[in-house]
Tab-separated table of C-alpha atoms in Angstrom:
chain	number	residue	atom	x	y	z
A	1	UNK	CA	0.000	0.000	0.000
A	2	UNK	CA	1.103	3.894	-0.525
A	3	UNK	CA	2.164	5.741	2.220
A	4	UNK	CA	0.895	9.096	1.765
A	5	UNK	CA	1.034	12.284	3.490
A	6	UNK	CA	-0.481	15.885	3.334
A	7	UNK	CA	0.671	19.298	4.668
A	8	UNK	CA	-0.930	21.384	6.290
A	9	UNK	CA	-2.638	18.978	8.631
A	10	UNK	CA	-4.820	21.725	9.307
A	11	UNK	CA	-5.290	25.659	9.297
A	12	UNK	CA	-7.361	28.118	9.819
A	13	UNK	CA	-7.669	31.033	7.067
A	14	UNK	CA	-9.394	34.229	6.739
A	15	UNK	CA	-12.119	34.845	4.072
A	16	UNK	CA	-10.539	35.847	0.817
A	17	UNK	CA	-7.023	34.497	1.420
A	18	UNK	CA	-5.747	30.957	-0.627
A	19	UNK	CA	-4.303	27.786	1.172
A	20	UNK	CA	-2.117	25.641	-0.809
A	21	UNK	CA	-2.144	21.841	0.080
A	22	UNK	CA	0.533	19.682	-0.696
A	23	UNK	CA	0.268	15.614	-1.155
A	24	UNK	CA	3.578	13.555	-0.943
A	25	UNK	CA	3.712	9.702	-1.946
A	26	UNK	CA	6.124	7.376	-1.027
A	27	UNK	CA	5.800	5.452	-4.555
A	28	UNK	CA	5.180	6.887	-7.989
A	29	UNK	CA	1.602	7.026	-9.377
A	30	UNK	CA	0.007	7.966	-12.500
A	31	UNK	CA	-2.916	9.070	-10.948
A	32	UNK	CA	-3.425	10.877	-7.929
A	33	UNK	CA	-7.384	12.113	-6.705
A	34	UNK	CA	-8.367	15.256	-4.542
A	35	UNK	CA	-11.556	15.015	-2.492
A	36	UNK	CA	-13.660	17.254	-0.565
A	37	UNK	CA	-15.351	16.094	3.113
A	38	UNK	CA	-17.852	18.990	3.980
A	39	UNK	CA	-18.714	18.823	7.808
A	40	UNK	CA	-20.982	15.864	8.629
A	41	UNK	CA	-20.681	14.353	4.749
A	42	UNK	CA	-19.855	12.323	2.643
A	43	UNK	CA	-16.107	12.770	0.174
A	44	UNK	CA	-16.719	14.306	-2.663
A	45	UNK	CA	-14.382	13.846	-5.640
A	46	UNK	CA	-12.980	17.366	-6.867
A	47	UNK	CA	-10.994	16.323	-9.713
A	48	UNK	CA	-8.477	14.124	-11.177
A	49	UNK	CA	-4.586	14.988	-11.637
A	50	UNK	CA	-2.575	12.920	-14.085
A	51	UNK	CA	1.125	14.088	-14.434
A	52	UNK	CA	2.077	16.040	-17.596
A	53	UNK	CA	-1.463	17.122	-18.550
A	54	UNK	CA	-4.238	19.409	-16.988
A	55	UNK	CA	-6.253	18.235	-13.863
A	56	UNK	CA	-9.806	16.805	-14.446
A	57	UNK	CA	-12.770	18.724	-12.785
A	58	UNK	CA	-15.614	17.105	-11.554
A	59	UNK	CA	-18.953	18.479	-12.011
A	60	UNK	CA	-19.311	21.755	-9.626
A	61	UNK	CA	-15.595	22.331	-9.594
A	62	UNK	CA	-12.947	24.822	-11.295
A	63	UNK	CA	-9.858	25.260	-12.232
A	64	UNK	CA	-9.836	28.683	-10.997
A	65	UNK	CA	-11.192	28.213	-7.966
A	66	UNK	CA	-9.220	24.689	-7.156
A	67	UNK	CA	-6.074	24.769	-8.910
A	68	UNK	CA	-4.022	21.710	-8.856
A	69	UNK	CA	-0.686	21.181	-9.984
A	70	UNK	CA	1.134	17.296	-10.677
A	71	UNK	CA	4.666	18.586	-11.249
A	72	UNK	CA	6.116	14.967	-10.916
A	73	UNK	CA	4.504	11.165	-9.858
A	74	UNK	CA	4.631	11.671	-6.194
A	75	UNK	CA	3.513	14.693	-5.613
A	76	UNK	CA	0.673	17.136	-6.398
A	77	UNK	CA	-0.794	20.232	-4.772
A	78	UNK	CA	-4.754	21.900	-4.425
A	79	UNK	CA	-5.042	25.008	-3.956
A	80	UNK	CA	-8.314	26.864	-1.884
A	81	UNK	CA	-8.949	30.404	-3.511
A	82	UNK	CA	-10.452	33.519	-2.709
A	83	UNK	CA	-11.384	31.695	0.365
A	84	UNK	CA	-15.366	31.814	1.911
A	85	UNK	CA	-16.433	29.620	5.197
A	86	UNK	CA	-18.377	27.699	2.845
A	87	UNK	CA	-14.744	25.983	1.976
A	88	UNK	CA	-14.440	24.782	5.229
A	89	UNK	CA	-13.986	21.064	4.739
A	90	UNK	CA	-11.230	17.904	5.050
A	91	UNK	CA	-9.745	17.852	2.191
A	92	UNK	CA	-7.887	14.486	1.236
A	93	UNK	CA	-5.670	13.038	-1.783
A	94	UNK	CA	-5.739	9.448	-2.947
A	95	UNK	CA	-3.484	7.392	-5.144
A	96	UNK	CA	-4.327	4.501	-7.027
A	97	UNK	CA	-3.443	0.788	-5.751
A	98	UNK	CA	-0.428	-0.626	-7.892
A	99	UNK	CA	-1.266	-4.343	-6.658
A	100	UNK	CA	-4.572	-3.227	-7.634
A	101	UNK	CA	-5.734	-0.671	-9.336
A	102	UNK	CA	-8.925	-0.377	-8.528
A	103	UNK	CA	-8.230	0.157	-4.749
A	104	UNK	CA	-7.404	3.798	-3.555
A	105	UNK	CA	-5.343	4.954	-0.509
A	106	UNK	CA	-6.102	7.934	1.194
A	107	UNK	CA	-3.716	10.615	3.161
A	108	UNK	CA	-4.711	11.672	6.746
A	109	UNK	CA	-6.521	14.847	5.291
A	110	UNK	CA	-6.411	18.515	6.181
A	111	UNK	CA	-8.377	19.989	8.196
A	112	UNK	CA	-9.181	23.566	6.823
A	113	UNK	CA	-11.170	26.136	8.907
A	114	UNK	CA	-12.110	29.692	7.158
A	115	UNK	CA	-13.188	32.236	9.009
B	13	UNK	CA	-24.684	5.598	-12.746
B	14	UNK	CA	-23.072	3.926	-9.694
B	15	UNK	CA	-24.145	4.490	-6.249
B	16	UNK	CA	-24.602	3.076	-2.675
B	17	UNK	CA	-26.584	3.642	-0.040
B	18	UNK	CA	-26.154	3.713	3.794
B	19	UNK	CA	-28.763	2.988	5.424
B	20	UNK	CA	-28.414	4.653	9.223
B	21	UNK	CA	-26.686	7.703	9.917
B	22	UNK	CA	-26.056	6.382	13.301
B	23	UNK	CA	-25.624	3.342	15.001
B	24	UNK	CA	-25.328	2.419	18.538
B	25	UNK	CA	-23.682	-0.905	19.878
B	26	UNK	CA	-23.403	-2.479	23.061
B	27	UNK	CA	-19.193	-3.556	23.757
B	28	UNK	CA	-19.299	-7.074	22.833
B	29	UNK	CA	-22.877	-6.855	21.000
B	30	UNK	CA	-22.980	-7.522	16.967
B	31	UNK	CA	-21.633	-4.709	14.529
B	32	UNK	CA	-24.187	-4.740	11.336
B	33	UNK	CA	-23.271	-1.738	8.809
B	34	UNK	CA	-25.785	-1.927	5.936
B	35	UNK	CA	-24.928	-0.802	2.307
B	36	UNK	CA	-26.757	-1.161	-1.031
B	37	UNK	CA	-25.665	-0.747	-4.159
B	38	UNK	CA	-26.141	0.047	-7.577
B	39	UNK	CA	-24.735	-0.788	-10.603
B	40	UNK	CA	-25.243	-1.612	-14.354
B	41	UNK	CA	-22.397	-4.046	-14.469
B	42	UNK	CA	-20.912	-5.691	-11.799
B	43	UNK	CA	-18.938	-3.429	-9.082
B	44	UNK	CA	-16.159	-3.190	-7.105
B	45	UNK	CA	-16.895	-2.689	-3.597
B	46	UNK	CA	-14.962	-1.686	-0.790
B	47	UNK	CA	-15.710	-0.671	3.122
B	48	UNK	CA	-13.413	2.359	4.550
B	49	UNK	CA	-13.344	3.580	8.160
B	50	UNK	CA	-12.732	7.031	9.423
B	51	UNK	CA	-11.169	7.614	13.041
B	52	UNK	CA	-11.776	10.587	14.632
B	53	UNK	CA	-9.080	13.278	12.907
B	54	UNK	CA	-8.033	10.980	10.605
B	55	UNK	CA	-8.023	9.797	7.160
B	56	UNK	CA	-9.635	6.879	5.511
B	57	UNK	CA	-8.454	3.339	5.601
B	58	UNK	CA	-9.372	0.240	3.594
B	59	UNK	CA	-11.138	-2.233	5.854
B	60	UNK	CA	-11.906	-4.531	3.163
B	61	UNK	CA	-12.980	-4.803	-0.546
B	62	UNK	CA	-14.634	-7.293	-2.754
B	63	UNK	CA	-13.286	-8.029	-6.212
B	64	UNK	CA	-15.323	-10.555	-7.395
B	65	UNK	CA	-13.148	-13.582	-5.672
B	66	UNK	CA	-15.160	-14.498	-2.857
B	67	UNK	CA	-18.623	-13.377	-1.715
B	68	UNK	CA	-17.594	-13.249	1.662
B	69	UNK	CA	-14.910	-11.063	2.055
B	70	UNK	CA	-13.081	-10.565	5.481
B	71	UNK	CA	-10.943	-7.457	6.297
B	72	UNK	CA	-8.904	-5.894	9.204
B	73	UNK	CA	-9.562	-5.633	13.061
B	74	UNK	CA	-12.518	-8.416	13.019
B	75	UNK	CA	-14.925	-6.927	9.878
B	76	UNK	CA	-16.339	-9.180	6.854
B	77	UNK	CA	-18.667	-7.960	4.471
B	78	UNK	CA	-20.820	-10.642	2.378
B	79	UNK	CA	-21.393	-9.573	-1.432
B	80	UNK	CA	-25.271	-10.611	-2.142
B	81	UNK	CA	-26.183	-10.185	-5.450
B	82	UNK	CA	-29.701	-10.943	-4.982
B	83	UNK	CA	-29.771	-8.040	-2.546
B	84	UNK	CA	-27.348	-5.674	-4.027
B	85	UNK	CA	-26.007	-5.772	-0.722
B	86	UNK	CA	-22.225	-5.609	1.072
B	87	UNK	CA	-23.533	-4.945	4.295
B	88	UNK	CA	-20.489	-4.781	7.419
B	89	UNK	CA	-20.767	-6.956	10.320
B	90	UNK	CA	-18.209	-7.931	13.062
B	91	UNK	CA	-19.596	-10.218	16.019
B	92	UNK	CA	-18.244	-8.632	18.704
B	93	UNK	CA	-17.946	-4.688	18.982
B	94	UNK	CA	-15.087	-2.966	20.347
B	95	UNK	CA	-15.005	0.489	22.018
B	96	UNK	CA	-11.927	1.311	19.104
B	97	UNK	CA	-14.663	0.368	16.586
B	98	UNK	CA	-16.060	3.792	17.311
B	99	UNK	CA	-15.595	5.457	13.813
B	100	UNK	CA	-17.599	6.922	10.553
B	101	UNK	CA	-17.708	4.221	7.894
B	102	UNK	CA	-18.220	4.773	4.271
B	103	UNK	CA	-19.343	2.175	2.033
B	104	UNK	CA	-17.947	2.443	-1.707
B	105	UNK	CA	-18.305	1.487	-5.257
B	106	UNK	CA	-15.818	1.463	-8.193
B	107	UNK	CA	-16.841	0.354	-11.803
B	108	UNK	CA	-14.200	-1.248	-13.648
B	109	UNK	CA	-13.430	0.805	-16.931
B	110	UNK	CA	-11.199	3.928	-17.929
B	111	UNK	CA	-12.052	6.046	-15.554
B	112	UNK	CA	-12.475	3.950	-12.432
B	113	UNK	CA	-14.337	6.722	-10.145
B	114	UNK	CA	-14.850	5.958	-6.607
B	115	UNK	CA	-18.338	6.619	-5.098
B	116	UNK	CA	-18.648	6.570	-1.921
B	117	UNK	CA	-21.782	6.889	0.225
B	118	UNK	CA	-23.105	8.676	3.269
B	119	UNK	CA	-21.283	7.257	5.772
B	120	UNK	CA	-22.691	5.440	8.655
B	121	UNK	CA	-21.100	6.703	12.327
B	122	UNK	CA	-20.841	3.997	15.097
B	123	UNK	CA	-21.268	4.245	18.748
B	124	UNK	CA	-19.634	1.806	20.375
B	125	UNK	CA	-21.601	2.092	24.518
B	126	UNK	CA	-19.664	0.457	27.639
């Protein structure tokens, strides 16, 4: 399994500002996921981000709001813009099994508070 | 369109009594379908998946889910609770193809009572 880590754990941000979250693998993946886990809910996939080519948005999402970057194949960063307490959520990263590529691995999250 | 649902928002054990998640899915072709657990402050882990080997699938820390196709069911038991079961658990479905997206329901949180 991938060992995977995120930084921040968690912050607290004033409205307006942008948080940039970083995702470090111990392994190299094609494909690395960013999800959203509003208070009391469910994840929520936010998009896709291959390296070498632009991220994939889900449905709801956008680039400008979310930008992700996937400079190399273990590591990728999301970033929160223009911040609102609406944003307030875990936000996670996943990687792809490479036993099995169907199962995904999750980081510990981070924990983002905006005020 | 994938999905799964959790039935029970909230569920309340006994220590020692019988853990029974419940999770239905749905799915055009057969699924992929996999149980994670959420500690307090913490990220997800895999507690056990189903791939289409075995029907009755058995994971970490005491959990099996059985795959009933009948039902489109994976519901989560474990016979004997724990007060470290206490977590949110999230039941999920992946469809084999390109894209492989992970749904994952509502989430189901477990009180585990002395």
């Amino acid at each position: 399994s991938a060992v995977i880590s995120q930084k921040p754990s968690r912050d607290i941000c004033q409205r307006g500002t942008s948080l940039t979250i970083q995702c470090q693998v111990d392994s190299q993946v094609t494909m690395m996921f960013w999800y959203r886990q509003q208070p009391g809910q469910s994840l929520t996939l936010i998009a896709t981000a291959n390296q070498g080519s632009e991220a994939t948005y889900e449905s709801g999402f956008v680039i400008d709001k979310f930008p992700i970057s996937r400079p190399n194949l273990t590591f990728s960063t999301l970033t929160v813009s223009n911040m609102s307490p609406e944003d307030s959520s875990i936000y996670l990263c996943s990687v792809k099994g490479t036993a099995w590529i169907n199962e995904q691995f999750f980081g510990p999250g981070t924990r983002l508070t905006v005020l | 369109a994938q999905s799964v649902t959790q039935l029970g928002s909230h569920v309340s054990v006994s220590e020692g009594a019988l853990v029974l998640l419940r999770c239905n899915y749905s799915s055009s072709v057969p699924p992929y379908l996999f149980w994670y657990v959420q500690y307090p402050n913490q990220g997800l882990q895999l507690l056990l998946k189903y791939t289409s080997a075995a029907t009755l699938v058995k994971g970490i820390n005491g959990f099996e889910a059985e795959f009933k196709k009948s039902e489109t069911s994976f519901h989560l038991t474990k016979p004997s609770a724990h007060m470290s079961d206490a977590a949110e658990y999230f039941c999920a479905v992946i469809i084999s193809g390109g894209y492989q997206k992970v749904t994952f329901g509502t989430g189901t949180k477990l009180q585990v009572i002395p």
